[in-house]
Amino acid sequence: MSQLNNALTLFFSLMVEAIPFLLIGVVFSSALLLFVDERKLVAAMPRSPLLGALAGSLVGFLFPVCECGNVPVARRLIVQGAPASVAIGFLLAAPTVNPIVFWATWTAFRDQPEIVFLRIGFSLLIATIVGWVFSAQADLRPLLQPTVAQSMSAPQGRLGRRSRRKPVQSTEPASELLQSGTFLLNSSGQPMRMEAVGMQAALAASSITTKPLGDRLQMMLDNVVQELRELGGVLILGSAIAATVQVAIPREVILSLGQGPITSILAMMLLAWVVSICSTVDSFFALSFASTFTSGSLLAFLVFGPMVDVKNIGLLLSVFRTRAIVYLFALAAQLTFLLTLIVNLYVS
Amino acid sequence: MAWQFILATCSRYSGDRTWGVLLLKYWLTGKINVLLHPNYMWLANVAGFVLLALSLLKSVQLLQIVTQRSARTYFRSLPTMQHFSLFPPGWSSALLLAVAVFGLQFTPQPFASEVALNRGVTDTLAMTRSQPQSFRSTTSPEERSLIDWIRTLDVYPEPDAYTGQQASVEGFVIHPPELPDNYLMISRFVITCCAADTYPVGLPVKLEGSRSTYPPDIWLRVKGSMITETLNGQRQLTIQASQLEEIEEPENPYEY
């Protein structure tokens, strides 16, 4: 009985600590999705593949979105002509390399500042490398879903010229959702959106920064509420898993798994993939393993988790073909493993 | 149609609202002490207010719409809602609501000796743990709290250096199985962020008789003098108890 009580106390403490950060993340991502015009951003990106990948990774500082918000943004970047290196760099790094995640990680690991900085550094490094590798593919289209590929008219490259062209409307079903939203608005002249009608899908298809301010605020509110609800559900599952693992699995088992330099990394990477917890709050999850797992494995969780997780696959499949996703994951996983193993063996 | 509409409104936003209520309840009942480090309590409190405000805002909007348009149009628009998500539509809200309602019934309990034993009580702060924020070497020994003693030991670990100093510390009782029957462990949990990262620290206390007089989890004020004992082949700073007094469990069970 007291076991259950402890697990529940743990669970609610994780929730209470994580909810404020989830709230901040959702509000920021909704605001910036609606108020930043990424077409201008795409035009400003450097053309060199390596610099492009680095710049793309750093864009997260302008779009503090967690991994649930970044796939739609990456898709818009691709559709609007961003080079592969920029889009992939953004996709992998944005959920981690942003001020809100930095703050949350700092809150959780203020006693181990190296974890906070290595987390950001490794994410940046991996995202840049993978973005660079992907830039070898000059024309992204064979790797994209047909619907997304169709909406891009020309091969990548001449960024300056492409950016002046009007963005091409996506022909996928998502744009119908956008139309249904417009219908609601037009029919009575007042903002009648009660829910985000295919919000992210609609956002993926077109830029929203041209709409009137009132509509945008309304959409922002809708997006906040909807994302909060969905990510809150995921947070509950994640916290429940963390609390259960801590209380139910005997300490000896966790210690033997968590102290091995290799097993601990593999275990935490697997956990990161399964748990799918949002990057703004995953540091609190990792914190509950801080006393029993190696620093390298905690880093592996914090770096790899935001890049790939179960819920992300569904999102990524809306942009990339399976083959591309496998490449992405394999590269990111190997790099994470390598870097965190170095931490385990030589640093800590 | 209106009642149906209000029902839909309530169920839709009650998840957010109930979490807001729950966060504020933890604050008002002081139970937030059991869950969080005081540095982060304001975050939870603000989040509680924001969640309440959000759900109120949405509800007001929906009710305005009821008065303006027929609910039928609203319900017709519902099936078009689509969002990339892990859950089928509505599940996430239901889960949030259910957990928050449960949270309102459930009273979080501070951890006790069982957890401490499971996590391993030490008289050292692990390397990865909170470094002393302020270290006052001038504190006279009998004014040191348990955590002050642990921090002092952390800086200068030789137990003989403290022999004969007076101690007066408060904490809860643990009966570590590896210690003989006339020893108990007086301990506190230290918290860095939230209950998930609490870890126990403690010092062995040497008693005159059996420890069964002081069952696990009761809170004691232990007065005595410091000695060095060899326990499990390790020389350890130990309190030779001269006076043990049972005290109330403090409202805030953690040390920082």
XYZ file of C-alpha atoms in Angstrom:
604
model
C 0.000 0.000 0.000
C 2.778 2.407 0.927
C 4.503 1.411 -2.334
C 1.462 2.645 -4.216
C 1.365 5.758 -2.086
C 5.015 6.510 -2.854
C 4.503 5.958 -6.557
C 1.531 8.322 -6.561
C 3.402 11.002 -4.617
C 6.265 10.715 -7.094
C 3.848 10.879 -9.989
C 2.095 14.014 -8.756
C 5.361 15.710 -7.886
C 6.603 15.113 -11.440
C 3.339 16.439 -12.854
C 3.298 19.532 -10.643
C 6.885 20.354 -11.554
C 6.415 19.693 -15.270
C 3.058 21.376 -15.943
C 4.345 24.978 -15.669
C 7.077 24.243 -18.206
C 4.663 22.465 -20.513
C 2.424 25.510 -20.317
C 5.254 27.909 -21.160
C 6.397 25.719 -24.040
C 2.929 25.457 -25.525
C 2.229 29.182 -25.228
C 5.530 30.128 -26.834
C 5.265 27.653 -29.645
C 1.713 28.743 -30.417
C 2.652 32.416 -30.356
C 5.683 32.031 -32.567
C 4.047 29.676 -35.007
C 1.526 32.399 -35.644
C 3.634 35.524 -35.459
C 6.911 34.630 -37.146
C 7.080 34.563 -40.923
C 9.402 31.727 -41.738
C 9.626 32.670 -45.404
C 11.850 35.574 -44.448
C 13.782 33.230 -42.238
C 14.375 30.767 -45.072
C 15.696 33.568 -47.236
C 18.191 34.544 -44.560
C 19.696 31.071 -44.187
C 23.306 30.537 -45.311
C 23.766 28.458 -48.469
C 26.758 26.413 -47.450
C 25.567 22.950 -46.363
C 27.559 22.918 -43.131
C 26.673 26.472 -42.114
C 23.102 25.874 -43.233
C 22.840 22.836 -40.995
C 24.249 24.809 -38.079
C 21.950 27.749 -38.725
C 18.970 25.422 -39.023
C 19.879 23.863 -35.687
C 20.029 27.267 -34.062
C 16.656 28.408 -35.405
C 15.202 26.654 -32.365
C 16.131 29.731 -30.381
C 13.570 31.660 -32.424
C 10.961 28.917 -32.430
C 10.961 27.422 -28.946
C 8.870 24.428 -29.880
C 9.094 20.977 -28.451
C 9.272 17.935 -30.682
C 5.545 17.936 -31.206
C 5.609 21.375 -32.741
C 8.773 21.124 -34.762
C 7.744 18.648 -37.456
C 5.023 20.925 -38.838
C 7.480 23.825 -38.789
C 10.170 21.751 -40.532
C 7.608 20.771 -43.123
C 6.761 24.401 -43.780
C 10.459 25.170 -44.076
C 10.855 22.436 -46.699
C 7.787 23.476 -48.644
C 9.009 27.053 -48.654
C 12.331 26.076 -50.146
C 14.714 25.694 -47.246
C 17.688 23.467 -48.151
C 17.776 19.962 -46.725
C 20.583 20.819 -44.331
C 18.587 23.635 -42.732
C 15.384 21.624 -42.427
C 17.048 18.512 -40.999
C 19.188 20.561 -38.628
C 16.054 22.286 -37.384
C 14.116 19.036 -37.116
C 16.708 17.424 -34.877
C 17.938 20.349 -32.811
C 14.991 22.713 -32.346
C 13.283 20.683 -29.594
C 16.437 20.830 -27.462
C 18.353 23.928 -28.500
C 15.906 26.530 -27.266
C 15.637 28.787 -24.237
C 12.692 27.079 -22.570
C 14.227 23.629 -22.675
C 17.477 25.124 -21.442
C 15.687 26.658 -18.463
C 13.807 23.461 -17.640
C 16.977 21.378 -17.853
C 18.760 23.905 -15.694
C 15.990 23.721 -13.106
C 16.283 19.970 -12.934
C 20.048 19.604 -13.163
C 21.357 22.789 -11.583
C 23.716 20.628 -9.540
C 25.212 19.079 -12.634
C 25.606 22.002 -15.038
C 27.719 19.845 -17.341
C 24.582 17.887 -18.229
C 22.777 21.056 -19.263
C 25.573 22.315 -21.493
C 26.514 18.939 -22.937
C 22.878 18.359 -23.768
C 22.719 21.516 -25.858
C 26.193 20.949 -27.337
C 25.601 17.343 -28.362
C 22.204 18.106 -29.840
C 23.717 20.896 -31.879
C 26.609 18.721 -33.014
C 24.460 15.743 -34.001
C 21.878 17.889 -35.770
C 24.585 19.698 -37.722
C 26.317 16.482 -38.754
C 23.101 14.762 -39.823
C 21.947 17.912 -41.640
C 25.262 18.070 -43.419
C 25.049 14.410 -44.436
C 21.551 14.931 -45.801
C 22.676 17.925 -47.827
C 24.541 15.460 -50.056
C 21.071 14.764 -51.424
C 20.655 17.873 -53.558
C 17.042 17.148 -54.434
C 15.094 16.166 -51.334
C 12.038 15.033 -53.219
C 12.803 11.281 -53.491
C 12.932 11.198 -49.695
C 9.688 13.096 -49.126
C 6.115 11.940 -49.111
C 4.639 12.469 -52.607
C 2.181 15.101 -51.350
C 4.934 17.211 -49.827
C 7.239 16.654 -52.800
C 4.528 17.854 -55.217
C 4.198 21.089 -53.367
C 7.849 21.873 -54.033
C 8.274 22.952 -57.603
C 12.032 22.989 -58.169
C 15.145 21.297 -56.817
C 16.922 22.772 -53.828
C 19.776 25.155 -54.069
C 19.283 28.655 -55.439
C 17.918 29.978 -52.270
C 17.941 33.650 -53.076
C 15.811 33.192 -56.164
C 13.460 30.648 -54.645
C 12.651 32.728 -51.645
C 11.166 35.481 -53.746
C 8.787 33.067 -55.373
C 5.355 32.747 -53.827
C 5.111 29.656 -51.661
C 3.259 26.853 -53.348
C 0.099 25.688 -51.697
C 0.158 22.101 -50.580
C -2.219 19.854 -52.472
C -2.618 17.343 -49.681
C -5.827 16.875 -47.701
C -4.494 19.222 -45.048
C -5.421 22.224 -47.139
C -9.054 21.181 -47.143
C -8.994 21.472 -43.403
C -7.727 24.957 -43.803
C -10.636 25.736 -46.065
C -13.129 24.419 -43.597
C -11.614 26.784 -41.075
C -11.978 29.701 -43.424
C -15.587 28.789 -44.039
C -16.317 29.123 -40.368
C -14.742 32.537 -40.294
C -16.445 33.868 -43.403
C -19.928 32.719 -42.623
C -20.535 35.266 -39.904
C -17.751 37.774 -40.119
C -16.665 37.128 -36.576
C -13.993 34.782 -35.294
C -16.015 31.625 -35.017
C -13.254 29.111 -34.583
C -14.110 27.080 -31.560
C -11.331 24.566 -31.991
C -8.129 24.387 -33.891
C -9.595 22.855 -36.992
C -6.704 20.811 -38.209
C -4.543 23.520 -36.809
C -1.125 22.071 -37.371
C -2.058 20.611 -40.725
C -3.403 23.951 -41.815
C -0.342 25.725 -40.572
C 1.840 23.323 -42.481
C 0.196 24.266 -45.730
C 0.366 28.012 -45.636
C 1.747 30.944 -43.777
C -0.640 32.360 -41.274
C 1.054 35.653 -40.561
C -1.076 37.403 -43.170
C -4.320 36.910 -41.264
C -5.810 39.682 -39.099
C -4.500 39.970 -35.555
C -7.762 39.008 -33.877
C -7.986 35.795 -35.857
C -4.406 34.982 -35.080
C -4.923 35.497 -31.355
C -7.964 33.302 -31.501
C -6.043 30.583 -33.321
C -3.238 30.922 -30.830
C -5.597 30.365 -27.919
C -7.075 27.341 -29.649
C -3.657 25.939 -30.369
C -2.540 26.426 -26.762
C -5.558 24.601 -25.376
C -5.367 21.786 -27.867
C -1.633 21.175 -27.536
C -1.860 21.401 -23.766
C -4.493 18.737 -23.736
C -2.649 16.360 -26.014
C 0.796 16.833 -24.545
C -0.684 16.713 -21.051
C -1.919 13.213 -21.804
C 1.543 12.187 -22.955
C 3.053 13.774 -19.852
C 0.742 11.721 -17.644
C 1.843 8.496 -19.314
C 5.510 9.447 -19.088
C 5.328 10.447 -15.426
C 3.413 7.282 -14.604
C 6.131 5.170 -16.228
C 8.888 7.058 -14.395
C 7.156 6.706 -11.029
C 6.412 3.022 -11.563
C 9.949 2.189 -12.639
C 11.348 3.950 -9.576
C 9.103 2.247 -7.087
C 8.346 -1.148 -8.590
C 11.637 -2.331 -10.061
C 14.092 -3.512 -7.379
C 16.978 -1.179 -6.803
C 19.562 -3.877 -7.549
C 18.211 -4.388 -11.067
C 18.222 -0.669 -11.844
C 21.670 -0.221 -10.350
C 23.201 -3.072 -12.312
C 21.634 -1.765 -15.504
C 22.270 1.877 -14.752
C 25.897 1.650 -13.752
C 27.239 -0.148 -16.825
C 28.706 2.404 -19.231
C 27.116 0.725 -22.270
C 23.979 -0.912 -20.874
C 22.916 2.316 -19.168
C 23.106 4.273 -22.432
C 21.214 1.641 -24.386
C 18.553 1.381 -21.692
C 18.015 5.143 -21.541
C 17.900 5.490 -25.331
C 15.278 2.771 -25.517
C 13.360 4.461 -22.720
C 13.606 7.819 -24.500
C 12.152 6.296 -27.625
C 9.310 4.551 -25.811
C 8.340 7.258 -23.346
C 7.887 10.023 -25.954
C 7.867 12.707 -23.291
C 7.953 16.329 -24.424
C 11.401 17.935 -24.462
C 10.334 20.811 -22.230
C 9.634 18.401 -19.396
C 11.817 15.374 -20.085
C 14.596 16.630 -17.822
C 12.345 16.082 -14.806
C 11.754 12.568 -15.972
C 15.501 12.010 -16.322
C 16.049 13.545 -12.914
C 14.302 10.634 -11.258
C 17.049 8.393 -12.632
C 19.886 10.749 -11.753
C 21.056 8.878 -8.675
C 21.140 5.453 -10.286
C 22.152 5.990 -13.912
C 25.429 7.170 -15.413
C 25.675 10.795 -16.557
C 26.296 9.617 -20.107
C 23.053 7.669 -20.145
C 21.084 10.628 -18.794
C 22.576 12.698 -21.592
C 21.675 10.007 -24.105
C 18.089 10.238 -22.891
C 18.042 14.021 -23.052
C 19.698 14.250 -26.471
C 18.120 11.312 -28.264
C 14.629 11.587 -26.784
C 13.628 14.869 -28.424
C 15.023 13.738 -31.788
C 13.079 10.526 -32.067
C 10.232 9.013 -30.196
C 7.174 6.963 -30.864
C 4.873 9.901 -31.314
C 7.336 11.627 -33.577
C 7.295 8.793 -36.108
C 3.703 9.473 -36.981
C 4.533 13.141 -37.415
C 7.629 12.457 -39.494
C 5.751 10.090 -41.776
C 3.629 13.056 -42.774
C 6.763 14.582 -44.315
C 9.346 11.920 -45.111
C 9.288 8.485 -46.654
C 10.161 5.553 -44.411
C 13.641 5.169 -45.914
C 14.626 8.721 -44.980
C 13.307 8.310 -41.446
C 15.349 5.135 -40.978
C 18.503 6.989 -42.114
C 17.730 9.881 -39.794
C 17.136 7.693 -36.753
C 20.101 5.418 -37.387
C 22.503 8.328 -37.779
C 21.166 10.185 -34.761
C 21.199 7.036 -32.620
C 24.775 6.117 -33.517
C 26.068 9.613 -32.909
C 24.248 9.885 -29.584
C 25.604 6.525 -28.483
C 29.146 7.407 -29.478
C 29.198 10.832 -27.837
C 27.600 9.743 -24.579
C 29.869 6.694 -24.389
C 32.823 9.069 -24.568
C 31.283 10.983 -21.659
C 30.876 7.782 -19.656
C 34.358 6.510 -20.321
C 36.470 9.638 -20.250
C 34.605 12.463 -18.580
C 32.659 11.228 -15.578
C -29.576 22.193 -27.870
C -28.104 24.583 -25.352
C -27.796 22.077 -22.521
C -26.022 19.684 -24.817
C -23.712 22.448 -25.744
C -22.947 23.439 -22.183
C -22.275 19.805 -21.384
C -19.810 19.618 -24.248
C -18.175 22.810 -23.032
C -17.786 21.544 -19.516
C -16.297 18.211 -20.487
C -14.004 19.812 -23.022
C -12.229 22.223 -20.747
C -12.644 20.562 -17.374
C -9.326 18.756 -17.739
C -7.369 22.004 -17.803
C -9.541 23.567 -15.125
C -9.307 20.627 -12.738
C -5.524 20.636 -13.021
C -5.594 24.342 -12.225
C -7.720 23.645 -9.156
C -5.408 20.813 -8.130
C -2.265 22.956 -8.379
C -3.881 25.681 -6.298
C -5.144 23.142 -3.788
C -1.613 21.850 -3.219
C -0.557 25.406 -2.598
C -3.370 26.297 -0.198
C -3.139 23.084 1.811
C 0.635 23.301 2.017
C 0.969 19.868 0.426
C 3.151 21.464 -2.226
C 5.899 21.202 0.420
C 5.859 17.453 0.012
C 6.147 17.662 -3.757
C 8.493 20.503 -4.680
C 11.567 22.454 -3.705
C 10.440 25.920 -2.510
C 12.306 27.611 -5.383
C 9.822 26.208 -7.885
C 6.575 26.534 -5.978
C 5.733 29.864 -7.556
C 5.879 28.208 -10.985
C 3.250 25.691 -9.983
C 1.077 28.394 -8.403
C 1.210 30.622 -11.467
C 0.479 27.645 -13.704
C -2.590 26.917 -11.599
C -3.957 30.412 -12.184
C -3.111 30.344 -15.893
C -4.882 27.022 -16.411
C -7.991 28.339 -14.668
C -7.901 31.512 -16.744
C -7.473 29.555 -19.980
C -10.412 27.293 -19.343
C -12.607 30.195 -18.252
C -11.702 32.130 -21.382
C -12.575 29.189 -23.602
C -15.828 28.524 -21.788
C -16.922 32.148 -22.043
C -16.165 32.073 -25.752
C -18.176 28.935 -26.285
C -21.127 30.287 -24.344
C -21.045 33.468 -26.416
C -21.214 31.313 -29.494
C -24.265 29.500 -28.105
C -26.112 32.748 -27.919
C -25.083 33.733 -31.422
C -25.412 30.620 -33.521
C -27.223 27.384 -33.513
C -25.331 24.608 -31.844
C -25.962 22.430 -34.868
C -23.402 24.307 -36.900
C -20.942 23.805 -34.107
C -21.462 20.089 -33.917
C -21.271 19.783 -37.669
C -17.864 21.388 -37.509
C -16.618 18.963 -34.877
C -15.762 15.919 -37.006
C -13.333 17.975 -39.072
C -11.085 18.474 -36.060
C -7.832 16.747 -36.609
C -4.488 17.066 -34.975
C -1.401 14.934 -35.156
C -1.622 12.981 -31.977
C -0.657 9.873 -30.115
C -4.160 9.374 -28.770
C -7.529 9.067 -30.437
C -9.438 12.377 -30.133
C -10.770 13.026 -26.660
C -8.732 10.357 -24.863
C -6.119 12.773 -23.783
C -8.689 15.135 -22.252
C -10.391 12.252 -20.505
C -7.079 11.019 -19.109
C -6.145 14.508 -17.901
C -9.518 14.961 -16.241
C -9.512 11.524 -14.616
C -6.022 11.936 -13.189
C -6.763 15.440 -11.891
C -9.977 14.296 -10.204
C -8.055 11.460 -8.607
C -5.377 13.933 -7.540
C -7.994 15.977 -5.694
C -8.883 12.904 -3.622
C -5.336 11.773 -3.013
C -3.122 13.292 -0.308
C 0.568 13.092 -1.121
C 2.573 11.520 1.707
C 6.177 12.387 2.446
C 8.512 9.480 1.896
C 9.391 7.329 4.863
C 11.993 4.867 6.049
C 11.076 2.253 3.452
C 12.006 4.530 0.582
C 15.107 5.654 2.429
C 16.301 2.071 2.793
C 15.508 1.390 -0.842
C 17.468 4.408 -2.003
C 20.354 3.786 0.374
C 21.035 6.128 3.314
C 24.513 7.595 3.459
C 26.375 10.056 5.576
C 27.903 11.606 2.485
C 26.485 13.784 -0.221
C 27.067 11.920 -3.452
C 29.362 13.657 -5.913
C 26.499 14.412 -8.224
C 24.458 16.000 -5.497
C 23.717 19.436 -4.210
C 26.905 21.124 -3.144
C 26.612 23.199 0.024
C 25.072 26.537 -0.895
C 26.393 28.172 2.212
C 28.836 26.585 4.531
C 29.027 28.100 7.979
C 31.913 26.571 9.824
C 31.304 28.971 12.666
C 28.025 27.267 13.613
C 28.451 25.744 17.018
C 28.092 21.942 16.908
C 24.848 21.720 18.896
C 23.173 24.154 16.506
C 23.935 22.076 13.399
C 21.001 20.377 11.797
C 21.392 16.888 10.400
C 22.157 18.221 6.943
C 24.707 20.663 8.402
C 26.482 17.705 9.973
C 26.479 15.833 6.663
C 27.886 18.875 4.887
C 30.545 19.333 7.529
C 31.502 15.677 7.149
C 31.573 16.157 3.402
C 34.197 18.851 3.725
C 36.254 17.099 6.386
C 35.363 13.402 6.589
C 37.591 12.253 9.473
C 35.116 11.208 12.219
C 37.661 11.519 15.037
C 37.795 15.257 14.455
C 34.307 15.603 15.911
C 34.655 13.348 18.955
C 33.058 14.831 22.021
C 31.147 17.578 20.200
C 27.555 18.033 21.268
C 24.821 17.177 18.775
C 21.147 17.986 18.674
C 19.430 16.911 15.471
C 15.925 16.145 14.267
C 14.857 13.504 11.803
C 12.918 10.300 11.316
C 13.947 6.854 12.443
C 15.217 4.120 10.137
C 16.177 0.625 11.241
C 18.858 -0.397 8.771
C 19.055 -4.207 8.823
C 22.851 -4.185 8.696
C 23.205 -2.267 11.972
C 23.130 -4.026 15.378
C 19.991 -3.808 17.484
C 21.227 -0.953 19.651
C 21.690 1.390 16.683
C 19.173 3.296 14.645
C 19.623 5.786 11.866
C 18.306 9.339 12.256
C 17.663 10.718 8.783
C 16.166 13.394 6.574
C 15.366 13.557 2.886
C 17.131 16.199 0.827
C 15.306 17.645 -2.164
C 16.842 19.463 -5.149
C 13.891 19.891 -7.471
C 10.884 17.676 -6.828
C 10.035 14.529 -4.896
C 11.457 12.431 -7.728
C 15.006 13.365 -6.830
C 14.849 13.298 -3.047
C 17.564 11.260 -1.417
C 18.058 10.344 2.211
C 20.999 11.261 4.406
C 21.484 10.139 7.975
C 23.742 9.447 10.927
C 23.778 6.316 13.100
C 22.613 6.794 16.673
C 23.904 4.537 19.458
C 21.235 3.726 22.035
C 21.386 2.369 25.557
C 18.898 -0.392 24.851
C 17.120 -1.948 21.888
C 15.953 0.231 19.009
C 12.529 -1.391 19.166
C 11.534 1.377 21.636
C 11.701 3.775 18.678
C 9.807 2.261 15.754
C 10.695 3.313 12.167
C 9.218 6.545 10.794
C 8.626 8.309 14.103
C 10.285 11.715 14.332
C 12.872 12.270 17.063
C 15.035 15.016 18.450
C 18.283 13.318 19.368
C 20.701 14.936 21.805
C 24.057 13.448 22.565
C 27.735 13.605 21.863
C 29.729 12.519 18.859
C 31.779 9.322 18.908
C 33.451 7.182 16.261
C 32.132 3.653 15.825
C 33.191 0.901 13.458
C 30.042 -0.313 11.731
C 30.235 -2.890 8.921
C 33.977 -2.473 8.817
C 33.706 1.297 8.307
C 34.588 3.976 10.802
C 31.568 6.219 11.089
C 30.622 9.329 12.947
C 27.917 8.252 15.395
C 25.749 10.066 17.906
C 25.931 8.592 21.393
C 22.399 9.451 22.449
C 21.822 10.915 25.853
C 18.308 12.174 25.301
C 15.687 11.142 22.744
C 12.461 13.061 22.440
C 9.612 12.244 20.120
C 8.476 15.247 18.050
C 5.724 16.061 15.568
C 6.434 15.415 11.927
C 7.312 18.844 10.497
C 5.007 20.308 7.867
C 7.947 20.496 5.522
C 9.656 17.127 5.755
C 12.605 17.887 3.486
C 15.922 19.596 3.994
C 17.513 21.750 1.343
